[in-house]
Structures are given as structure tokens and as C-alpha cells.
Amino acid sequence: MRREIGMFVALVVLCTVLAFSNSDFLGHDNVLFTTRQIALLGIFAIGSAFVIITGGIDLSVGSLVGLTGVMIAKFSSNGETTMGMPIGFGLPIGVGIALALAIVLLIGLAQGLLITRLGLQPFIVTLGGMLLLRGVSQTIAKGGSLGLGDIPFNEFANSGVLYWNGEPLLTYPVLIFLIIIVLATYLLHFTVYGRYLFAIGGNRDAAEYSGIPVRRTEASTYVISAGLAGVAGVCYASYIKQMGHTVGNAYELLAIASCVLGACSLRGGEGTIFGVVIGVTIMRVIENGLDMFRVPYHDKSGVKQFWHPDENWKFIVIGAVILIAVILDQVVHILQAKRRTRRAGFLARQSAPTAPTSVA
């Protein structure tokens, strides 16, 4: 947990700097917005962590998020186009959500079976899935976007519990995220299933020889990843209120980056839910910080001004943070390998029999 604690300290320092630079950073509106964004990303980032811990990769989660919202709009919308044609099927929103989640789970299962039963590379399978599903979303939305109409579900992402001054202290996406954190922590760190995942990521062959159902267990992680992407898609559909094929673009990269920042090794066999939560929070705080960070100064005429980062720096900063995290991960593994080698050499010397001394 030392790496996770180190990232947590870095997060606290980052938040402290932003709070001192701009008091609005800790304002209720900004906190509400940021925590909601953390939850929306964190829901499917946790699903990606399950896959990464086994040594796999899932590039389709962003497309699954978008496809879920598009399907919900298609199943449940009862609006009409300017030509008088119905946008959707007009099903109850609960039925639309259930159908969308069922389809997403089947997609995750199909990808998992292709990887485990046919021995295909996870990168290729999920990359193909990413493009295919994005095309399906674009086809359903006919290159545009589908609105959900005027239904109470549109207020789901902005509503919550524990209201104060008419505003929720805990929005429903955040509440869902907290529930998923608890369930995922228990499943990953306190069950035999979780130990199977770490064993597969650590040494797949050894796990198979130990009697672990490697293929079934590995396939299940893609179902979990797809299912959580679907849950995130439901929340996004309520938050955005209209879904198009562009929703979810590059989200898979944010999820993978969050896992890497949270000390999930891309080699597999390492990672914690706590670390993923820290990684997700850092990603969203950096994005929000680019808008909130202010440095006061006085121009030539003595008027007080505020310098703030260019909004176009967003991907520069995020990319740099990801590269730094990957480099640190590699350095840690190199140092650990050297330490194990020295320890093994020391133990070998300690256990080696000493040559008998001759007596003259």
C-alpha cells in the first residue's frame, strides 16, 4: 500500500494548492460537480481494474458507455422527429435500462469468450469491439444524438440524498460509486475469486497448474468491466440527457490511466480498489484544476490580474502524468527485481556448506 499512500499524499497536496489558489475550488457547486465527475469515471475504471489485474486490457469500455446511453434513448424515448417519425420505441425507462444492461453484459461475455476460448489477444479483441460498438452507436443515432425526452430519469444524476439548502450533498452517481467501491473491495481483496485474479495476473501458467479455472475467471472480468461500463452509461444518459456516438470517446484511456495512477500494473497481478479511487480522483482533480488554478500578479499598470493555465493544456498534463506513472511503475519493478536478486544471493551464500578446515 506504500505506493497508494504516496499517491494519496500527492492528491492532498494537489487539492491544497488548488484550494489556496482559488477559494471556489472547495465551494459547494465545484465540489458537487467534481465528485460527480469522479463517480462517473470511477464506476467503469473499477471494472477496467479487474481486467488489468489479470494482465488483460479492455479498450471497449468507452464505446460501451456510449452505446448504453444510446440504447436507453432508443428503447425509451417517445419523442418524434421533425418528419413525424418516432425517435424510439417508447418503452418504460426501467425496461429500457434493463435491456441496455443485458445487451452490454452479453457483449462483455462475448469478448471474454473470444479472448479465453479462442486465445485471441485482448488488445485486438477489445480494439475491434471499441470500433464496432462505436459504429453501432453512430448507426442507431444516425450520426447525431438521441434525446430522452421530458422524463423524471433526466434528473437522476443531479438528484441525491442528504439535501442542504436545496442541493444534494451526495448525488446518486456518487452513491452508486460508493456502493461499487465496497462491493469491489470485498470481491477483490476478501474472496477466493479475488485471489484467483491476482494469481492469474502474477503467473498465468502457475495459476492454471494450481487448479484455478483460469479461462472462466478471466472471461468473467470482461463481463464485470462491461457491466460497470453499462452502469456508468446509465448515469451519463441521465446527466447529459441526450446521447450520441461521440459520448465515450477516449474514456477507456482515462480508465486505464486512472488504474495506472492507482498502482495497477499493466503486467497484471498488482492493484487495489483504493488505489484506483485515488487515481480516478487525481485525474478529475487535474482536469478541474486546469480551470480553477489561479496565480495573482500585477500588470505593468499595477492592476491585479490572475494567470491561469491554458485549457488546451489538458491532454498535455494528463499525458505527462500518465507517462510519469508508467515510468515510476517500471522503476519500482526494476528495483524490486534487484532487491530480490540480492536477497536470493545472500540466502544462497548463507545456506552454502562451509569447507571443512584441515588440522595439521
PDB file of N, CA and C in Angstrom, residues 354-360:
ATOM      1  N   THR A 354      30.014 -24.833   4.437  1.00  0.00           N
ATOM      2  CA  THR A 354      31.381 -24.333   4.561  1.00  0.00           C
ATOM      3  C   THR A 354      32.370 -25.481   4.429  1.00  0.00           C
ATOM      4  N   ALA A 355      33.485 -25.190   3.791  1.00  0.00           N
ATOM      5  CA  ALA A 355      34.505 -26.229   3.587  1.00  0.00           C
ATOM      6  C   ALA A 355      35.163 -26.570   4.929  1.00  0.00           C
ATOM      7  N   PRO A 356      35.364 -27.863   5.198  1.00  0.00           N
ATOM      8  CA  PRO A 356      35.983 -28.262   6.493  1.00  0.00           C
ATOM      9  C   PRO A 356      37.437 -27.788   6.554  1.00  0.00           C
ATOM     10  N   THR A 357      37.824 -27.324   7.714  1.00  0.00           N
ATOM     11  CA  THR A 357      39.212 -26.894   7.897  1.00  0.00           C
ATOM     12  C   THR A 357      40.080 -28.076   8.230  1.00  0.00           C
ATOM     13  N   SER A 358      41.262 -28.128   7.599  1.00  0.00           N
ATOM     14  CA  SER A 358      42.178 -29.244   7.852  1.00  0.00           C
ATOM     15  C   SER A 358      42.993 -29.002   9.093  1.00  0.00           C
ATOM     16  N   VAL A 359      43.246 -30.061   9.842  1.00  0.00           N
ATOM     17  CA  VAL A 359      44.030 -29.958  11.072  1.00  0.00           C
ATOM     18  C   VAL A 359      45.424 -30.507  10.780  1.00  0.00           C
ATOM     19  N   ALA A 360      46.435 -29.695  10.988  1.00  0.00           N
ATOM     20  CA  ALA A 360      47.800 -30.127  10.696  1.00  0.00           C
ATOM     21  C   ALA A 360      48.264 -31.148  11.713  1.00  0.00           C
TER      22      ALA A 360
END
